[in-house]
């Protein structure tokens, strides 16, 4: 299923007048403060977020899974759905594949199809947290950290194959997330597990082309519930440093213990030039993989405030991070959920772009705590949605993507084409 630019422009007519009024009002307000709205809109238009191939169907928990109907049953249908989201939002110009959930049966055809949809391939994701049929060595007790060399070698080989698939498709990075760890005290030799993991990561790193990046994703717990080998940003940073200059830390927002100051971790990794990218989502308790900005929108703004500072206001030389969503949809239509997440991400980015960083630094230098808070909350409390809409409109997207999705009954159309029973691979 495809949506044409003409269909979208036609649908936009009903929203244009209101949008123009709100946009001109906000533009006027921001220009009084000396903010260059054109620069902000340009940055928003360039800001593309990769959609995870594993989050286009109904997710589930161990307590159950509730299907939506019309789910993509093939990689081609998943790419079509990302194409739909991108046509409407003009902010999802890439897909991130998870192997073997989305191993292309015909890589040449998949590459051509991505070109036709205007999609790039962002980071590839390996999977050594599940055993595949006919797999020789089980990952029950770990993969890159396993006590047995043969199991480690099997896991390293899998990562090399994922890189080779990505090389062909035009991807430039590999994300390694490991479930490796233990669920009982005494079960694991922490040091040996880290040493094995480092040696294995170095082999994977050596297989990467020189222009590739390795993203090392950390997580404190689940599926292991006593220790995780790569449990936090410090361990990921240590391993990335040991691997080499093309190895970085990947920050999944849901991979932090309650009340962790994630924006401070982001500032620290940016400072050291080791911030590789993000898995955006939101959570209240654990790795809940909820819609971005649904639970803690202020935290998301504070994270982007550190990103804007570290990337533009006082650049640390960190390469532009990879922007990816990593979510799982149990209750909402996956495409609606992803459209909301994309909106929340651009909102936080736009709010951070209008922060008066000069005044903020001065307030900080003078330890004027109240003023510093007033400055950042002024931006957070500014309704920047007209800027997001204008950026979408200029990129030939929908002024109101969700309205378009609902008013044209896209889910019903997908159900008509694919039926009610199709199940998407992934989480
Ligand atoms: C682990 C994780 C990782 C993916 C998986 C689908 O919790 O965040 O990024 O491999 O989800
Ligand atoms: Mn993740």
Coordinates of C-alpha atoms and ligand atoms in Angstrom, one line a residue:
X1 CA 0.0 0.0 0.0
X2 CA 1.4 3.5 -1.0
X3 CA 0.3 7.1 -0.3
X4 CA 1.1 9.7 -2.9
X5 CA 2.3 13.2 -2.3
X6 CA -0.8 14.5 -4.1
X7 CA -3.1 12.6 -1.8
X8 CA -1.3 14.1 1.2
X9 CA -1.3 17.7 -0.3
X10 CA -5.0 17.3 -1.0
X11 CA -5.7 16.2 2.5
X12 CA -3.6 19.1 3.9
X13 CA -5.9 21.8 2.4
X14 CA -8.3 21.5 5.3
X15 CA -5.6 22.2 7.8
X16 CA -3.5 24.8 6.0
X17 CA -5.3 28.0 7.1
X18 CA -5.3 27.2 10.8
X19 CA -1.7 26.0 10.6
X20 CA -0.5 29.2 8.8
X21 CA -2.1 31.3 11.6
X22 CA -0.6 29.3 14.4
X23 CA 2.8 29.2 12.6
X24 CA 3.0 32.9 12.0
X25 CA 2.0 33.6 15.6
X26 CA 4.8 31.4 17.0
X27 CA 7.3 32.7 14.4
X28 CA 6.6 36.2 15.6
X29 CA 7.0 35.2 19.3
X30 CA 10.3 33.4 18.6
X31 CA 11.7 36.2 16.5
X32 CA 11.2 38.6 19.3
X33 CA 13.5 36.4 21.3
X34 CA 16.1 36.4 18.5
X35 CA 15.4 32.7 17.5
X36 CA 16.0 31.9 13.9
X37 CA 12.9 29.7 13.1
X38 CA 14.2 28.9 9.6
X39 CA 17.3 27.3 11.2
X40 CA 15.1 25.3 13.5
X41 CA 12.8 24.1 10.7
X42 CA 15.8 23.1 8.6
X43 CA 17.2 21.0 11.4
X44 CA 13.8 19.4 12.0
X45 CA 13.5 18.5 8.3
X46 CA 16.9 16.9 8.4
X47 CA 16.2 14.9 11.5
X48 CA 15.4 11.3 10.4
X49 CA 14.6 8.5 12.9
X50 CA 15.0 4.8 12.0
X51 CA 12.0 2.6 12.5
X52 CA 12.7 -0.9 14.1
X53 CA 11.7 -3.7 11.8
X54 CA 10.6 -5.6 14.9
X55 CA 8.0 -3.1 16.0
X56 CA 5.5 -3.1 13.2
X57 CA 3.2 -5.7 14.6
X58 CA 1.6 -6.4 17.9
X59 CA 4.2 -6.9 20.6
X60 CA 3.4 -9.0 23.6
X61 CA 4.4 -9.8 27.1
X62 CA 4.7 -13.2 28.8
X63 CA 1.1 -12.7 29.8
X64 CA -0.3 -12.5 26.3
X65 CA -0.4 -10.9 22.9
X66 CA -3.4 -9.2 21.2
X67 CA -3.2 -9.0 17.4
X68 CA -4.3 -5.9 15.4
X69 CA -5.0 -7.4 12.0
X70 CA -3.3 -6.3 8.8
X71 CA 0.1 -6.9 10.4
X72 CA 3.1 -7.1 8.0
X73 CA 3.9 -10.8 7.5
X74 CA 7.0 -10.2 5.3
X75 CA 10.0 -7.9 5.2
X76 CA 8.6 -6.2 2.1
X77 CA 5.3 -5.5 3.9
X78 CA 7.2 -4.1 6.9
X79 CA 9.1 -1.8 4.6
X80 CA 5.8 -0.7 3.0
X81 CA 4.5 0.2 6.5
X82 CA 7.7 2.2 7.2
X83 CA 7.2 3.8 3.8
X84 CA 3.6 4.8 4.9
X85 CA 4.9 6.4 8.1
X86 CA 7.6 8.2 6.2
X87 CA 5.3 9.5 3.5
X88 CA 3.0 11.0 6.3
X89 CA 5.7 12.3 8.7
X90 CA 8.7 12.8 6.4
X91 CA 10.8 11.9 9.5
X92 CA 11.2 8.1 9.3
X93 CA 13.5 7.7 6.3
X94 CA 15.2 4.5 7.5
X95 CA 14.5 1.0 8.8
X96 CA 16.7 -0.9 11.3
X97 CA 16.7 -4.6 10.6
X98 CA 16.9 -7.4 13.2
X99 CA 18.5 -10.6 12.1
X100 CA 17.3 -13.4 11.8
X101 CA 13.8 -12.0 12.4
X102 CA 14.2 -10.0 9.1
X103 CA 16.8 -11.8 7.0
X104 CA 16.2 -10.7 3.4
X105 CA 15.5 -13.7 1.3
X106 CA 16.4 -11.7 -1.8
X107 CA 18.8 -8.9 -0.8
X108 CA 19.0 -7.4 -4.2
X109 CA 15.2 -7.0 -4.4
X110 CA 15.0 -5.7 -0.9
X111 CA 17.7 -3.1 -1.6
X112 CA 15.8 -2.0 -4.8
X113 CA 12.5 -1.9 -2.9
X114 CA 14.0 0.3 -0.2
X115 CA 15.3 2.7 -2.9
X116 CA 11.8 2.9 -4.4
X117 CA 10.3 3.7 -0.9
X118 CA 13.1 6.3 -0.2
X119 CA 14.2 4.3 2.8
X120 CA 17.8 3.8 4.0
X121 CA 19.0 0.9 6.2
X122 CA 20.1 2.1 9.6
X123 CA 21.9 -0.1 12.2
X124 CA 21.7 -3.8 11.8
X125 CA 20.8 -5.8 14.9
X126 CA 22.2 -9.2 15.7
X127 CA 20.4 -11.7 17.9
X128 CA 22.2 -14.1 20.2
X129 CA 19.5 -14.0 22.8
X130 CA 17.3 -16.7 21.2
X131 CA 18.2 -20.1 19.9
X132 CA 17.4 -20.7 16.2
X133 CA 16.1 -24.1 14.9
X134 CA 19.1 -26.5 14.2
X135 CA 21.4 -24.2 16.2
X136 CA 24.4 -26.2 17.4
X137 CA 25.2 -24.4 20.6
X138 CA 22.5 -22.9 22.9
X139 CA 22.6 -19.3 24.2
X140 CA 20.8 -20.3 27.4
X141 CA 23.8 -19.4 29.5
X142 CA 25.0 -16.6 27.3
X143 CA 26.6 -16.0 23.9
X144 CA 29.7 -13.7 23.6
X145 CA 30.4 -14.4 27.3
X146 CA 29.7 -18.1 27.3
X147 CA 32.1 -20.4 29.2
X148 CA 32.4 -22.6 26.0
X149 CA 34.6 -21.3 23.2
X150 CA 32.5 -23.0 20.5
X151 CA 29.3 -21.1 21.7
X152 CA 31.2 -17.8 21.6
X153 CA 32.6 -18.6 18.2
X154 CA 29.1 -19.3 16.9
X155 CA 27.8 -16.0 18.3
X156 CA 30.8 -14.1 16.8
X157 CA 30.1 -15.8 13.4
X158 CA 26.5 -14.8 13.5
X159 CA 27.5 -11.1 14.1
X160 CA 29.9 -11.3 11.1
X161 CA 27.1 -12.6 8.9
X162 CA 24.8 -9.8 10.1
X163 CA 27.6 -7.3 9.1
X164 CA 27.9 -8.9 5.7
X165 CA 24.1 -8.6 5.1
X166 CA 24.3 -5.0 6.2
X167 CA 27.3 -4.2 4.0
X168 CA 25.3 -5.4 0.9
X169 CA 22.2 -3.4 1.9
X170 CA 24.2 -0.2 2.5
X171 CA 23.9 -0.1 6.3
X172 CA 26.9 1.4 8.2
X173 CA 26.6 0.1 11.7
X174 CA 25.9 -2.9 13.9
X175 CA 24.1 -2.8 17.2
X176 CA 25.0 -5.5 19.7
X177 CA 22.7 -6.1 22.6
X178 CA 23.4 -9.1 24.8
X179 CA 21.0 -10.8 27.2
X180 CA 24.1 -12.4 28.6
X181 CA 24.2 -12.5 32.5
X182 CA 22.9 -14.5 35.4
X183 CA 19.8 -14.9 37.5
X184 CA 21.4 -16.3 40.7
X185 CA 24.3 -15.1 42.9
X186 CA 27.3 -17.4 42.4
X187 CA 26.2 -18.5 38.9
X188 CA 28.6 -16.3 36.9
X189 CA 32.3 -15.4 37.1
X190 CA 31.8 -11.7 36.4
X191 CA 35.4 -11.1 35.2
X192 CA 35.7 -14.1 32.9
X193 CA 32.3 -13.2 31.4
X194 CA 33.5 -9.6 30.7
X195 CA 36.9 -10.9 29.3
X196 CA 35.1 -13.3 26.9
X197 CA 32.7 -10.6 25.9
X198 CA 35.5 -8.2 25.1
X199 CA 37.5 -10.7 23.1
X200 CA 34.4 -11.6 21.2
X201 CA 33.5 -8.0 20.5
X202 CA 37.0 -7.3 19.3
X203 CA 36.6 -10.1 16.7
X204 CA 33.3 -8.7 15.6
X205 CA 34.8 -5.1 15.5
X206 CA 37.7 -6.4 13.3
X207 CA 35.2 -7.8 10.8
X208 CA 33.6 -4.4 10.3
X209 CA 34.5 -2.3 7.2
X210 CA 36.6 0.8 8.2
X211 CA 33.6 3.2 7.7
X212 CA 31.3 1.2 10.0
X213 CA 30.3 1.8 13.6
X214 CA 29.8 -0.7 16.4
X215 CA 27.0 0.3 18.9
X216 CA 27.2 -1.5 22.3
X217 CA 23.8 -1.4 23.9
X218 CA 23.7 -1.8 27.7
X219 CA 20.8 -2.9 29.9
X220 CA 20.6 -3.5 33.7
X221 CA 18.3 -6.5 33.8
X222 CA 15.9 -8.8 31.8
X223 CA 15.9 -11.5 30.7
X224 CA 18.5 -12.2 33.4
X225 CA 17.5 -10.9 36.8
X226 CA 20.7 -11.0 39.0
X227 CA 23.4 -9.6 36.7
X228 CA 23.8 -8.5 33.1
X229 CA 27.3 -8.6 31.6
X230 CA 26.9 -5.2 29.8
X231 CA 24.7 -3.7 32.5
X232 CA 25.3 0.1 32.3
X233 CA 26.8 2.9 30.4
X234 CA 30.2 2.6 32.2
X235 CA 30.6 -1.0 31.1
X236 CA 29.5 -0.2 27.5
X237 CA 32.0 2.7 27.5
X238 CA 34.8 0.5 28.8
X239 CA 34.2 -2.1 26.1
X240 CA 33.8 0.6 23.4
X241 CA 37.1 2.1 24.4
X242 CA 38.8 -1.3 24.3
X243 CA 37.4 -2.1 20.9
X244 CA 38.5 1.0 19.1
X245 CA 37.5 4.4 17.8
X246 CA 34.6 3.1 15.7
X247 CA 32.9 1.6 18.8
X248 CA 30.3 3.6 20.7
X249 CA 27.7 3.3 23.4
X250 CA 24.0 3.0 22.5
X251 CA 21.5 4.5 24.9
X252 CA 18.1 2.7 25.0
X253 CA 16.0 5.0 27.2
X254 CA 14.3 2.0 28.8
X255 CA 17.5 0.4 29.9
X256 CA 18.1 2.4 33.1
X257 CA 17.2 1.8 36.7
X258 CA 14.4 4.0 38.1
X259 CA 15.4 7.7 38.6
X260 CA 18.6 7.3 36.7
X261 CA 19.7 10.7 35.3
X262 CA 19.9 9.8 31.6
X263 CA 20.5 13.3 30.4
X264 CA 23.7 13.4 32.5
X265 CA 24.8 10.0 30.9
X266 CA 24.2 11.6 27.5
X267 CA 26.2 14.7 28.4
X268 CA 29.1 12.5 29.6
X269 CA 29.2 10.2 26.5
X270 CA 29.0 13.2 24.2
X271 CA 31.9 14.8 26.1
X272 CA 34.0 11.7 25.5
X273 CA 32.9 11.4 21.9
X274 CA 31.4 7.9 22.6
X275 CA 27.7 8.5 22.1
X276 CA 26.8 6.2 19.2
X277 CA 23.0 6.5 19.2
X278 CA 19.6 6.0 20.8
X279 CA 16.8 3.6 21.1
X280 CA 13.9 6.0 21.8
X281 CA 10.9 4.8 23.9
X282 CA 9.4 5.6 27.3
X283 CA 8.9 3.7 30.5
X284 CA 7.6 4.1 34.1
X285 CA 9.0 1.0 35.7
X286 CA 11.3 -1.3 33.6
X287 CA 12.1 -1.8 29.9
X288 CA 8.4 -1.0 29.1
X289 CA 9.1 0.0 25.5
X290 CA 6.2 2.5 25.5
X291 CA 5.4 5.4 23.1
X292 CA 8.2 8.0 23.2
X293 CA 7.2 11.0 25.4
X294 CA 4.1 9.2 26.8
X295 CA 5.4 9.0 30.4
X296 CA 8.4 11.3 30.9
X297 CA 8.3 14.0 28.2
X298 CA 10.3 16.4 30.3
X299 CA 13.2 13.9 30.6
X300 CA 13.1 13.6 26.8
X301 CA 13.4 17.4 26.5
X302 CA 16.3 17.5 29.0
X303 CA 18.1 14.8 27.0
X304 CA 17.7 16.8 23.8
X305 CA 18.8 19.9 25.7
X306 CA 22.1 18.1 26.3
X307 CA 22.3 16.9 22.7
X308 CA 21.8 20.4 21.3
X309 CA 24.4 21.7 23.6
X310 CA 26.9 18.9 22.9
X311 CA 26.3 18.8 19.2
X312 CA 25.8 22.5 18.2
X313 CA 26.4 25.0 21.1
X314 CA 29.7 23.5 22.4
X315 CA 30.5 20.6 20.0
X316 CA 32.6 17.8 21.5
X317 CA 33.5 16.3 18.1
X318 CA 31.1 13.3 18.8
X319 CA 29.8 12.1 15.4
X320 CA 26.1 12.6 14.7
X321 CA 24.3 9.9 16.8
X322 CA 22.1 7.3 15.2
X323 CA 18.4 8.1 15.9
X324 CA 16.3 4.9 16.3
X325 CA 13.0 3.9 17.9
X326 CA 12.8 0.7 19.9
X327 CA 9.3 0.1 21.1
X328 CA 6.8 -2.7 21.4
X329 CA 3.0 -2.2 20.9
X330 CA 0.6 -4.2 23.1
X331 CA -2.4 -1.9 23.1
X332 CA -2.0 0.7 20.3
X333 CA -2.0 0.3 16.5
X334 CA 1.7 0.0 15.8
X335 CA 1.7 2.6 13.1
X336 CA -0.2 5.2 15.2
X337 CA 2.2 4.5 18.1
X338 CA 5.2 5.1 15.9
X339 CA 3.7 8.3 14.4
X340 CA 3.1 9.6 18.0
X341 CA 6.7 8.6 18.9
X342 CA 8.1 10.5 15.9
X343 CA 6.1 13.6 16.9
X344 CA 7.3 13.4 20.5
X345 CA 11.0 13.2 19.4
X346 CA 10.8 16.2 17.1
X347 CA 8.9 18.1 19.7
X348 CA 11.6 17.6 22.3
X349 CA 14.3 18.4 19.7
X350 CA 12.5 21.7 18.7
X351 CA 12.0 22.7 22.3
X352 CA 15.8 22.2 22.9
X353 CA 16.7 24.1 19.7
X354 CA 14.9 27.2 21.1
X355 CA 16.6 27.2 24.5
X356 CA 18.7 30.4 24.9
X357 CA 21.9 28.5 25.7
X358 CA 23.9 31.8 26.1
X359 CA 21.6 33.1 28.8
X360 CA 21.5 29.6 30.4
X361 CA 25.3 29.4 30.6
X362 CA 25.5 32.8 32.1
X363 CA 22.9 31.9 34.8
X364 CA 24.8 28.7 35.5
X365 CA 28.1 30.6 35.8
X366 CA 26.4 33.0 38.3
X367 CA 24.8 30.0 40.1
X368 CA 21.4 31.7 39.5
X369 CA 19.5 28.4 39.9
X370 CA 16.1 29.9 39.6
X371 CA 16.9 31.7 36.4
X372 CA 18.5 28.6 34.9
X373 CA 15.3 26.7 35.5
X374 CA 13.2 29.5 34.1
X375 CA 15.2 29.6 30.9
X376 CA 14.9 25.9 30.1
X377 CA 11.2 25.6 31.2
X378 CA 10.4 28.6 29.1
X379 CA 11.3 26.5 26.1
X380 CA 9.7 23.3 27.4
X381 CA 6.5 25.2 28.0
X382 CA 6.5 26.7 24.4
X383 CA 4.0 25.0 22.1
X384 CA 6.4 24.3 19.2
X385 CA 3.9 22.1 17.3
X386 CA 3.5 24.7 14.5
X387 CA 7.2 24.3 13.8
X388 CA 6.9 20.6 13.5
X389 CA 3.9 20.9 11.2
X390 CA 5.7 23.5 9.1
X391 CA 8.8 21.2 8.7
X392 CA 6.5 18.3 7.6
X393 CA 4.6 20.5 5.2
X394 CA 7.8 21.8 3.6
X395 CA 8.9 18.2 3.2
X396 CA 5.6 17.4 1.5
X397 CA 4.3 15.4 4.5
X398 CA 0.9 15.5 6.2
X399 CA 0.2 18.5 8.5
X400 CA -1.7 16.0 10.7
X401 CA -0.4 12.5 10.1
X402 CA -2.6 10.8 12.6
X403 CA -5.7 12.4 11.2
X404 CA -4.7 11.3 7.7
X405 CA -4.1 7.7 9.0
X406 CA -7.5 7.5 10.7
X407 CA -9.6 9.5 8.2
X408 CA -8.4 7.3 5.3
X409 CA -8.8 4.1 7.3
X410 CA -5.4 2.8 6.6
X411 CA -5.6 0.0 9.2
X412 CA -8.8 -1.2 7.7
X413 CA -7.3 -1.1 4.2
X414 CA -4.3 -3.1 5.4
X415 CA -6.7 -5.7 7.0
X416 CA -8.5 -5.9 3.6
X417 CA -5.2 -6.6 1.9
X418 CA -3.5 -8.8 4.5
X419 CA -6.3 -10.3 6.5
X420 CA -6.7 -10.5 10.3
X421 CA -4.4 -13.4 11.0
X422 CA -1.0 -12.2 9.8
X423 CA 1.7 -12.0 12.5
X424 CA 4.8 -9.8 12.2
X425 CA 8.1 -11.3 13.4
X426 CA 9.8 -9.5 16.2
X427 CA 9.0 -8.7 19.8
Ligands
LIG1 C1 16.6 -5.3 24.3 C2 16.4 -4.4 23.1 C3 17.4 -4.5 22.0 C4 16.8 -5.3 20.9 C5 15.6 -5.8 21.5 C6 14.5 -6.0 20.5 O1 15.7 -5.0 25.3 O2 16.2 -3.1 23.5 O3 17.7 -3.3 21.5 O4 17.6 -6.1 20.3 O5 15.2 -4.9 22.5
LIG2 MN1 16.9 -1.4 22.4

